[in-house]
Amino acid sequence: MPVTEHISKAFETDLDTTRTRVLQMGGLVEAQILAAIGAYATGDAELVKQVIANDARVNGYEVAIDGACNHIVVKRQPAASDLRLIMGISKIVTDLERIGDEAQKIARMAKRIHEHGGQHAQRFPAVRHAAQIAVSMLRRALDAFARLDVVAATEVLKEDTAIDEEFTSVLRQLITYMMEDPRTITPALEIVWVAKAIERIGDHAKNLAEQVIYIVKGTDVRHTSFADIEREVAKD
């Protein structure tokens, strides 16, 4: 086997291994969100502990994948699309780590909310609906990354408006809730923090989708109108 072919296969193995680890990290982060929302809905103290404990695993993935990316850049000196892939992965794992932080925040807030009484969390089903949208965005963004599918990534970007609307709706409901009974101010504010964390998860999932488009197209679509992104994706 020629040396260049051997190096090429080793390079492909490094890339494939790194991409797989990103998807594993994404699966863990998704599980963290689901557990945190479960704790919010039920007040389950074991779920809270689970989310807090697993945050260290999320952080470990980020450090390991960043190290792998640095190793590939130094050892393989990738160019063009391969370099974009490595740069995109580096940004994706940062967003995944931040999603993990938001999941931990939700779990901690869930504990405090249920200390005031679980009825407060049950009054706002829109929070759980927003969480479902956020989880769906993350799942589809990771799938788009796995397949490097820019059309699927573009579909994820559409959902950002929906999650923003859910957050605004929850905020209005909570303001009314607090005005009607000032005794609810503390748990209501904690629910606001949960809703805000969910909105941020949606923002990070959107960032993942934007990185998929960058990896494939080589175009930075951050801070770009959706119409312009659709035109860019439609180009050959």
XYZ file of N, CA and C in Angstrom:
708
model
N 0.857 -1.199 0.000
C 0.000 0.000 0.000
C 0.893 1.250 0.000
N 0.681 2.185 -0.936
C 1.467 3.406 -0.959
C 1.303 4.192 0.343
N 2.355 4.919 0.712
C 2.329 5.690 1.946
C 1.203 6.709 1.950
N 1.014 7.380 0.808
C -0.023 8.420 0.733
C -1.412 7.836 0.944
N -1.633 6.621 0.431
C -2.939 5.981 0.622
C -3.145 5.622 2.083
N -2.081 5.149 2.725
C -2.147 4.810 4.149
C -2.482 6.044 4.982
N -1.810 7.159 4.677
C -2.048 8.408 5.404
C -3.478 8.875 5.198
N -3.963 8.754 3.940
C -5.327 9.179 3.627
C -6.349 8.371 4.421
N -6.141 7.052 4.512
C -7.081 6.201 5.249
C -7.039 6.508 6.745
N -5.836 6.772 7.257
C -5.696 7.118 8.671
C -6.400 8.443 8.963
N -6.292 9.374 8.037
C -6.948 10.674 8.170
C -8.460 10.499 8.193
N -8.983 9.700 7.277
C -10.422 9.446 7.234
C -10.900 8.790 8.524
N -10.090 7.894 9.055
C -10.440 7.237 10.327
C -10.515 8.252 11.455
N -9.538 9.168 11.496
C -9.541 10.223 12.524
C -10.801 11.074 12.417
N -11.152 11.466 11.198
C -12.344 12.301 10.992
C -13.607 11.559 11.398
N -13.714 10.297 10.958
C -14.914 9.508 11.272
C -15.056 9.299 12.780
N -13.935 9.028 13.444
C -13.964 8.834 14.897
C -14.411 10.098 15.605
N -13.916 11.232 15.151
C -14.275 12.511 15.773
C -15.742 12.833 15.546
N -16.226 12.604 14.328
C -17.643 12.845 14.051
C -18.526 11.949 14.916
N -18.120 10.701 15.096
C -18.895 9.775 15.930
C -18.952 10.269 17.372
N -17.848 10.787 17.871
C -17.818 11.289 19.245
C -18.713 12.513 19.401
N -18.783 13.330 18.374
C -19.691 14.485 18.416
C -21.136 13.997 18.554
N -21.491 12.990 17.781
C -22.857 12.464 17.839
C -23.138 11.795 19.183
N -22.131 11.138 19.746
C -22.290 10.556 21.084
C -22.517 11.661 22.125
N -21.761 12.730 22.009
C -21.935 13.868 22.911
C -23.336 14.449 22.739
N -23.774 14.566 21.482
C -25.114 15.084 21.217
C -26.194 14.217 21.837
N -26.022 12.889 21.778
C -26.990 11.989 22.389
C -27.048 12.161 23.899
N -25.883 12.349 24.509
C -25.847 12.579 25.957
C -26.531 13.891 26.319
N -26.264 14.923 25.547
C -26.862 16.233 25.818
C -28.381 16.171 25.665
N -28.853 15.464 24.650
C -30.299 15.307 24.475
C -30.904 14.600 25.693
N -30.236 13.560 26.169
C -30.721 12.847 27.355
C -30.736 13.764 28.568
N -29.770 14.658 28.659
C -29.715 15.618 29.759
C -30.935 16.551 29.741
N -31.286 17.019 28.553
C -32.458 17.905 28.447
C -33.725 17.162 28.875
N -33.895 15.948 28.344
C -35.100 15.177 28.653
C -35.201 14.889 30.146
N -34.074 14.567 30.776
C -34.076 14.299 32.213
C -34.398 15.572 33.005
N -33.835 16.696 32.556
C -34.080 17.969 33.246
C -35.544 18.370 33.149
N -36.124 18.205 31.978
C -37.547 18.539 31.806
C -38.412 17.559 32.593
N -37.973 16.307 32.661
C -38.686 15.334 33.494
C -38.675 15.758 34.955
N -37.536 16.272 35.407
C -37.438 16.761 36.791
C -38.340 17.966 36.997
N -38.412 18.826 35.986
C -39.291 19.996 36.067
C -40.759 19.566 36.174
N -41.136 18.564 35.394
C -42.536 18.132 35.376
C -42.938 17.372 36.628
N -41.997 16.610 37.208
C -42.361 15.698 38.297
C -41.736 16.039 39.648
N -40.654 16.810 39.622
C -39.942 17.095 40.863
C -39.068 15.945 41.324
N -38.781 14.996 40.432
C -38.000 13.815 40.776
C -36.570 14.222 41.153
N -36.222 14.044 42.423
C -34.902 14.455 42.922
C -33.776 13.628 42.303
N -34.064 12.369 41.962
C -33.031 11.521 41.357
C -32.658 12.017 39.970
N -33.653 12.521 39.223
C -33.362 13.080 37.903
C -32.495 14.328 38.025
N -32.778 15.138 39.021
C -31.969 16.337 39.256
C -30.520 15.932 39.509
N -30.319 14.956 40.397
C -28.958 14.488 40.708
C -28.277 13.915 39.464
N -29.041 13.185 38.664
C -28.494 12.570 37.455
C -27.976 13.627 36.485
N -28.780 14.667 36.270
C -28.392 15.721 35.333
C -27.137 16.444 35.835
N -27.117 16.773 37.100
C -25.969 17.486 37.670
C -24.707 16.636 37.578
N -24.830 15.348 37.886
C -23.670 14.457 37.844
C -23.152 14.264 36.423
N -24.063 14.145 35.457
C -23.661 13.874 34.072
C -23.090 15.094 33.361
N -23.219 16.274 33.971
C -22.659 17.462 33.326
C -21.146 17.332 33.175
N -20.511 16.655 34.106
C -19.061 16.442 34.001
C -18.724 15.588 32.779
N -19.593 14.647 32.431
C -19.375 13.825 31.229
C -19.481 14.678 29.978
N -20.446 15.593 29.955
C -20.592 16.502 28.815
C -19.322 17.333 28.645
N -18.838 17.879 29.750
C -17.613 18.686 29.704
C -16.421 17.853 29.230
N -16.383 16.595 29.672
C -15.298 15.704 29.258
C -15.287 15.468 27.758
N -16.474 15.306 27.187
C -16.581 15.158 25.730
C -16.024 16.390 25.021
N -16.391 17.577 25.509
C -15.920 18.801 24.856
C -14.398 18.859 24.846
N -13.784 18.600 25.982
C -12.321 18.654 26.089
C -11.678 17.616 25.162
N -12.217 16.388 25.169
C -11.642 15.313 24.357
C -11.766 15.597 22.859
N -12.922 16.100 22.444
C -13.129 16.365 21.016
C -12.299 17.553 20.558
N -12.208 18.577 21.387
C -11.332 19.705 21.047
C -9.884 19.231 20.901
N -9.460 18.362 21.799
C -8.107 17.820 21.711
C -7.896 17.037 20.424
N -8.908 16.243 20.043
C -8.823 15.469 18.801
C -8.739 16.387 17.585
N -9.522 17.475 17.603
C -9.490 18.435 16.485
C -8.111 19.082 16.374
N -7.558 19.471 17.502
C -6.223 20.075 17.494
C -5.182 19.088 16.966
N -5.317 17.837 17.361
C -4.395 16.792 16.906
C -4.474 16.627 15.384
N -5.689 16.612 14.867
C -5.870 16.443 13.418
C -5.265 17.616 12.654
N -5.500 18.820 13.144
C -4.967 20.002 12.458
C -3.440 19.971 12.427
N -2.825 19.634 13.555
C -1.360 19.628 13.639
C -0.763 18.479 12.828
N -1.367 17.290 12.968
C -0.774 16.103 12.355
C -1.146 15.950 10.886
N -2.378 16.273 10.538
C -2.862 16.007 9.170
C -2.854 17.243 8.268
N -2.831 18.422 8.892
C -2.865 19.689 8.136
C -3.967 19.674 7.064
N -5.217 19.531 7.509
C -6.328 19.441 6.544
C -6.519 20.741 5.775
N -7.102 20.618 4.605
C -7.367 21.792 3.768
C -8.805 21.741 3.278
N -9.270 22.901 2.792
C -10.590 23.027 2.164
C -11.700 22.443 3.026
N -12.482 21.493 2.475
C -13.677 20.994 3.160
C -13.321 20.266 4.458
N -12.184 19.569 4.484
C -11.796 18.865 5.704
C -11.488 19.853 6.827
N -10.859 20.970 6.484
C -10.562 21.988 7.488
C -11.858 22.623 7.988
N -12.795 22.862 7.084
C -14.104 23.404 7.496
C -14.805 22.441 8.445
N -14.696 21.151 8.171
C -15.322 20.151 9.040
C -14.746 20.237 10.451
N -13.429 20.310 10.549
C -12.790 20.390 11.860
C -13.181 21.677 12.574
N -13.173 22.802 11.849
C -13.561 24.079 12.456
C -15.018 24.051 12.894
N -15.870 23.460 12.048
C -17.287 23.359 12.386
C -17.518 22.492 13.603
N -16.810 21.371 13.688
C -16.946 20.481 14.846
C -16.551 21.212 16.123
N -15.468 21.978 16.062
C -15.016 22.712 17.241
C -16.098 23.645 17.767
N -16.816 24.299 16.848
C -17.887 25.204 17.264
C -19.125 24.434 17.722
N -19.401 23.322 17.072
C -20.561 22.507 17.442
C -20.430 21.984 18.869
N -19.248 21.493 19.234
C -19.103 20.941 20.588
C -19.201 22.038 21.656
N -18.814 23.255 21.290
C -19.000 24.369 22.226
C -20.477 24.600 22.484
N -21.279 24.581 21.417
C -22.726 24.761 21.585
C -23.338 23.596 22.347
N -22.872 22.380 22.087
C -23.401 21.227 22.814
C -23.080 21.331 24.307
N -21.874 21.783 24.633
C -21.517 21.944 26.047
C -22.414 22.987 26.707
N -22.721 24.047 25.980
C -23.591 25.093 26.538
C -25.022 24.608 26.692
N -25.463 23.759 25.785
C -26.792 23.144 25.958
C -26.788 22.311 27.234
N -25.699 21.590 27.460
C -25.589 20.817 28.701
C -25.677 21.699 29.928
N -25.060 22.870 29.864
C -25.150 23.826 30.980
C -26.594 24.266 31.211
N -27.323 24.498 30.118
C -28.724 24.923 30.244
C -29.577 23.804 30.838
N -29.279 22.566 30.461
C -30.013 21.429 31.031
C -29.769 21.347 32.533
N -28.525 21.546 32.948
C -28.218 21.534 34.374
C -28.957 22.661 35.095
N -29.025 23.826 34.461
C -29.740 24.960 35.056
C -31.223 24.623 35.243
N -31.822 23.989 34.234
C -33.233 23.595 34.336
C -33.430 22.636 35.506
N -32.522 21.669 35.641
C -32.637 20.691 36.731
C -32.565 21.377 38.094
N -31.644 22.308 38.237
C -31.506 23.016 39.517
C -32.741 23.872 39.807
N -33.266 24.531 38.778
C -34.478 25.331 38.958
C -35.675 24.442 39.280
N -35.715 23.261 38.649
C -36.818 22.321 38.912
C -36.868 21.958 40.389
N -35.716 21.715 40.964
C -35.652 21.378 42.390
C -36.232 22.509 43.234
N -35.855 23.734 42.912
C -36.324 24.882 43.686
C -37.820 25.122 43.482
N -38.285 24.963 42.234
C -39.705 25.168 41.943
C -40.563 24.192 42.741
N -40.160 22.931 42.789
C -40.959 21.924 43.482
C -40.849 22.042 45.005
N -39.840 22.726 45.472
C -39.789 23.022 46.900
C -40.898 24.000 47.291
N -41.363 24.794 46.318
C -42.478 25.719 46.551
C -43.834 25.060 46.276
N -43.795 23.858 45.694
C -45.043 23.157 45.374
C -45.125 22.859 43.888
N -45.353 21.592 43.540
C -45.362 21.168 42.147
C -46.461 21.771 41.306
N -47.481 22.339 41.954
C -48.607 22.886 41.180
C -48.176 24.042 40.289
N -47.109 24.746 40.666
C -46.660 25.881 39.853
C -46.184 25.411 38.475
N -45.407 24.348 38.440
C -44.901 23.825 37.168
C -46.027 23.298 36.292
N -47.045 22.686 36.920
C -48.133 22.092 36.154
C -49.015 23.133 35.473
N -48.994 24.356 35.964
C -49.886 25.394 35.420
C -49.436 25.925 34.066
N -48.217 25.591 33.649
C -47.682 26.186 32.418
C -47.187 25.104 31.452
N -48.133 24.401 30.798
C -47.749 23.340 29.849
C -46.944 23.868 28.661
N -47.043 25.187 28.384
C -46.293 25.762 27.263
C -44.790 25.604 27.468
N -44.352 25.524 28.722
C -42.923 25.325 28.993
C -42.482 23.969 28.453
N -43.258 22.949 28.732
C -42.910 21.609 28.249
C -43.032 21.522 26.728
N -43.993 22.257 26.174
C -44.136 22.267 24.708
C -42.918 22.922 24.059
N -42.453 24.008 24.641
C -41.244 24.667 24.135
C -40.053 23.714 24.216
N -39.991 22.941 25.300
C -38.897 21.977 25.457
C -38.945 20.907 24.372
N -40.149 20.473 24.010
C -40.285 19.484 22.935
C -39.753 20.033 21.616
N -40.034 21.310 21.355
C -39.530 21.947 20.131
C -38.007 22.003 20.168
N -37.456 22.390 21.323
C -36.002 22.509 21.462
C -35.315 21.162 21.258
N -35.861 20.110 21.859
C -35.288 18.768 21.701
C -35.361 18.327 20.242
N -36.488 18.610 19.596
C -36.641 18.260 18.180
C -35.613 18.998 17.323
N -35.396 20.271 17.615
C -34.398 21.049 16.873
C -33.009 20.442 17.038
N -32.661 20.106 18.276
C -31.345 19.522 18.531
C -31.189 18.189 17.806
N -32.201 17.342 17.913
C -32.138 16.011 17.299
C -31.965 16.120 15.786
N -32.735 17.024 15.172
C -32.665 17.163 13.717
C -31.381 17.848 13.263
N -30.853 18.750 14.100
C -29.568 19.386 13.777
C -28.443 18.350 13.810
N -28.477 17.460 14.805
C -27.469 16.409 14.887
C -27.596 15.433 13.725
N -28.819 15.143 13.322
C -29.032 14.263 12.172
C -28.505 14.924 10.902
N -28.744 16.232 10.772
C -28.228 16.967 9.610
C -26.702 16.937 9.590
N -26.090 17.037 10.774
C -24.634 16.956 10.867
C -24.150 15.562 10.478
N -24.823 14.532 10.972
C -24.418 13.150 10.672
C -24.431 12.892 9.170
N -25.403 13.481 8.477
C -25.543 13.249 7.034
C -24.988 14.396 6.191
N -24.516 15.463 6.883
C -24.079 16.703 6.209
C -25.139 17.136 5.192
N -26.350 17.248 5.708
C -27.535 17.552 4.895
C -27.941 19.011 5.113
N -27.652 19.870 4.129
C -27.939 21.302 4.299
C -29.429 21.602 4.240
N -30.184 20.801 3.512
C -31.631 21.030 3.436
C -32.260 20.761 4.807
N -31.855 19.664 5.435
C -32.358 19.349 6.781
C -31.926 20.418 7.776
N -30.694 20.908 7.631
C -30.210 21.968 8.521
C -31.049 23.232 8.373
N -31.423 23.555 7.142
C -32.243 24.738 6.890
C -33.616 24.613 7.535
N -34.160 23.389 7.540
C -35.457 23.160 8.172
C -35.393 23.427 9.675
N -34.256 23.124 10.296
C -34.091 23.384 11.727
C -34.182 24.879 12.004
N -33.607 25.683 11.129
C -33.597 27.132 11.338
C -35.019 27.711 11.378
N -35.942 27.076 10.665
C -37.329 27.557 10.652
C -37.967 27.496 12.034
N -37.542 26.519 12.846
C -38.175 26.292 14.142
C -37.805 27.340 15.186
N -36.779 28.125 14.908
C -36.316 29.092 15.904
C -37.419 30.090 16.253
N -38.185 30.501 15.252
C -39.280 31.438 15.495
C -40.327 30.833 16.416
N -40.624 29.553 16.226
C -41.652 28.881 17.033
C -41.264 28.858 18.505
N -40.003 28.577 18.789
C -39.585 28.498 20.189
C -39.549 29.892 20.820
N -39.213 30.905 20.034
C -39.247 32.286 20.541
C -40.674 32.696 20.885
N -41.620 32.284 20.054
C -43.031 32.606 20.304
C -43.529 31.910 21.566
N -43.099 30.665 21.779
C -43.483 29.936 22.992
C -42.954 30.655 24.231
N -41.707 31.112 24.165
C -41.113 31.806 25.306
C -41.896 33.079 25.619
N -42.247 33.844 24.591
C -43.016 35.077 24.789
C -44.364 34.775 25.416
N -45.001 33.687 24.967
C -46.301 33.287 25.517
C -46.185 32.923 26.993
N -45.158 32.149 27.335
C -44.945 31.763 28.733
C -44.700 32.995 29.589
N -43.925 33.923 29.082
C -43.610 35.135 29.832
C -44.881 35.929 30.144
N -45.763 36.063 29.161
C -47.028 36.780 29.383
C -47.863 36.090 30.456
N -47.954 34.764 30.367
C -48.744 33.999 31.340
C -48.186 34.172 32.756
N -46.864 34.146 32.860
C -46.240 34.259 34.183
C -46.405 35.651 34.778
N -46.366 36.666 33.944
C -46.586 38.034 34.434
C -47.993 38.156 35.011
N -48.977 37.593 34.292
C -50.359 37.610 34.780
C -50.469 36.826 36.088
N -49.813 35.686 36.149
C -49.816 34.815 37.327
C -49.287 35.565 38.550
N -48.205 36.295 38.375
C -47.598 37.032 39.487
C -48.458 38.215 39.920
N -49.089 38.864 38.954
C -49.943 40.012 39.270
C -51.183 39.589 40.047
N -51.707 38.415 39.727
C -52.913 37.927 40.401
C -52.637 37.500 41.840
N -51.415 37.009 42.078
C -51.079 36.541 43.429
C -49.582 36.768 43.675
N -49.220 37.836 44.355
C -47.803 38.150 44.607
C -47.039 37.036 45.324
N -47.742 36.129 45.991
C -47.066 35.029 46.668
C -46.403 34.059 45.685
N -46.815 34.147 44.429
C -46.262 33.235 43.411
C -45.029 33.816 42.714
N -44.607 34.997 43.117
C -43.520 35.678 42.391
C -42.249 34.831 42.346
N -41.839 34.262 43.477
C -40.581 33.498 43.507
C -40.618 32.282 42.590
N -41.614 31.374 42.721
C -41.630 30.227 41.795
C -41.841 30.650 40.343
N -42.619 31.733 40.130
C -42.866 32.187 38.758
C -41.562 32.661 38.104
N -40.747 33.376 38.850
C -39.463 33.827 38.312
C -38.551 32.643 38.008
N -38.626 31.619 38.834
C -37.817 30.422 38.582
C -38.281 29.711 37.311
N -39.593 29.722 37.059
C -40.114 29.150 35.818
C -39.658 29.980 34.622
N -39.562 31.304 34.802
C -39.031 32.161 33.732
C -37.618 31.707 33.356
N -36.792 31.397 34.371
C -35.427 30.945 34.107
C -35.421 29.622 33.347
N -36.357 28.739 33.669
C -36.469 27.475 32.934
C -36.825 27.746 31.477
N -37.823 28.598 31.268
C -38.256 28.922 29.901
C -37.120 29.576 29.111
N -36.369 30.454 29.767
C -35.253 31.120 29.099
C -34.175 30.114 28.732
N -33.916 29.156 29.617
C -32.922 28.121 29.322
C -33.343 27.301 28.103
N -34.633 27.008 28.011
C -35.145 26.254 26.860
C -34.976 27.071 25.578
N -35.271 28.358 25.653
C -35.087 29.221 24.483
C -33.622 29.207 24.033
N -32.710 29.250 24.992
C -31.279 29.239 24.654
C -30.866 27.904 24.039
N -31.463 26.820 24.501
C -31.181 25.520 23.887
C -31.564 25.568 22.408
N -32.717 26.167 22.127
C -33.127 26.330 20.736
C -32.123 27.157 19.941
N -31.609 28.217 20.551
C -30.609 29.057 19.885
C -29.345 28.254 19.569
N -28.914 27.435 20.515
C -27.709 26.629 20.287
C -27.949 25.561 19.215
N -29.156 24.987 19.191
C -29.485 24.016 18.142
C -29.456 24.700 16.771
N -29.937 25.931 16.725
C -29.872 26.713 15.487
C -28.419 26.909 15.066
N -27.554 27.206 16.039
C -26.130 27.376 15.731
C -25.533 26.111 15.113
N -25.949 24.939 15.636
C -25.470 23.679 15.081
C -25.850 23.559 13.612
N -27.101 23.893 13.314
C -27.577 23.802 11.930
C -26.801 24.757 11.020
N -26.505 25.945 11.534
C -25.733 26.913 10.745
C -24.330 26.383 10.461
N -23.753 25.671 11.417
C -22.416 25.112 11.202
C -22.437 24.005 10.146
N -23.519 23.252 10.079
C -23.639 22.227 9.033
C -23.605 22.885 7.653
N -24.325 23.991 7.523
C -24.330 24.712 6.244
C -22.928 25.239 5.930
N -22.241 25.747 6.947
C -20.869 26.240 6.741
C -19.950 25.101 6.304
N -20.050 23.956 6.953
C -19.183 22.819 6.625
C -19.366 22.408 5.161
N -20.616 22.329 4.734
C -20.904 21.840 3.383
C -20.692 22.906 2.324
N -21.192 24.112 2.595
C -21.185 25.171 1.578
C -19.984 26.104 1.668
N -19.352 26.154 2.838
C -18.238 27.077 3.006
C -18.678 28.508 3.186
N -19.942 28.708 3.527
C -20.495 30.049 3.712
C -20.954 30.224 5.150
N -20.531 31.303 5.762
C -20.961 31.620 7.126
C -22.328 32.285 7.050
N -23.375 31.583 7.532
C -24.738 32.099 7.418
C -25.254 32.683 8.720
N -24.373 32.848 9.702
C -24.795 33.497 10.942
C -25.210 34.932 10.647
N -26.252 35.397 11.354
C -26.743 36.771 11.194
C -27.179 37.048 9.747
N -27.673 36.008 9.096
C -28.135 36.113 7.708
C -29.630 35.835 7.669
N -30.356 36.547 6.824
C -31.800 36.340 6.737
C -32.093 34.928 6.240
N -33.266 34.412 6.644
C -33.622 33.059 6.248
C -33.744 32.943 4.731
N -34.257 33.979 4.086
C -34.391 33.964 2.627
C -33.030 33.839 1.953
N -32.043 34.558 2.470
C -30.694 34.478 1.898
C -30.081 33.103 2.137
N -30.365 32.517 3.305
C -29.846 31.176 3.590
C -30.447 30.170 2.628
N -31.749 30.270 2.380
C -32.391 29.349 1.430
C -31.781 29.482 0.048
N -31.481 30.698 -0.387
C -30.854 30.904 -1.697
C -29.456 30.274 -1.731
N -28.718 30.429 -0.635
C -27.366 29.854 -0.574
C -27.424 28.330 -0.630
N -28.356 27.742 0.101
C -28.483 26.297 0.132
C -28.897 25.746 -1.233
N -29.687 26.524 -1.975
C -30.180 26.079 -3.269
C -29.103 26.083 -4.362
N -27.999 26.788 -4.105
C -26.920 26.840 -5.096
C -26.248 25.480 -5.232
N -25.784 25.199 -6.461
C -25.064 23.950 -6.699
C -23.668 24.025 -6.086
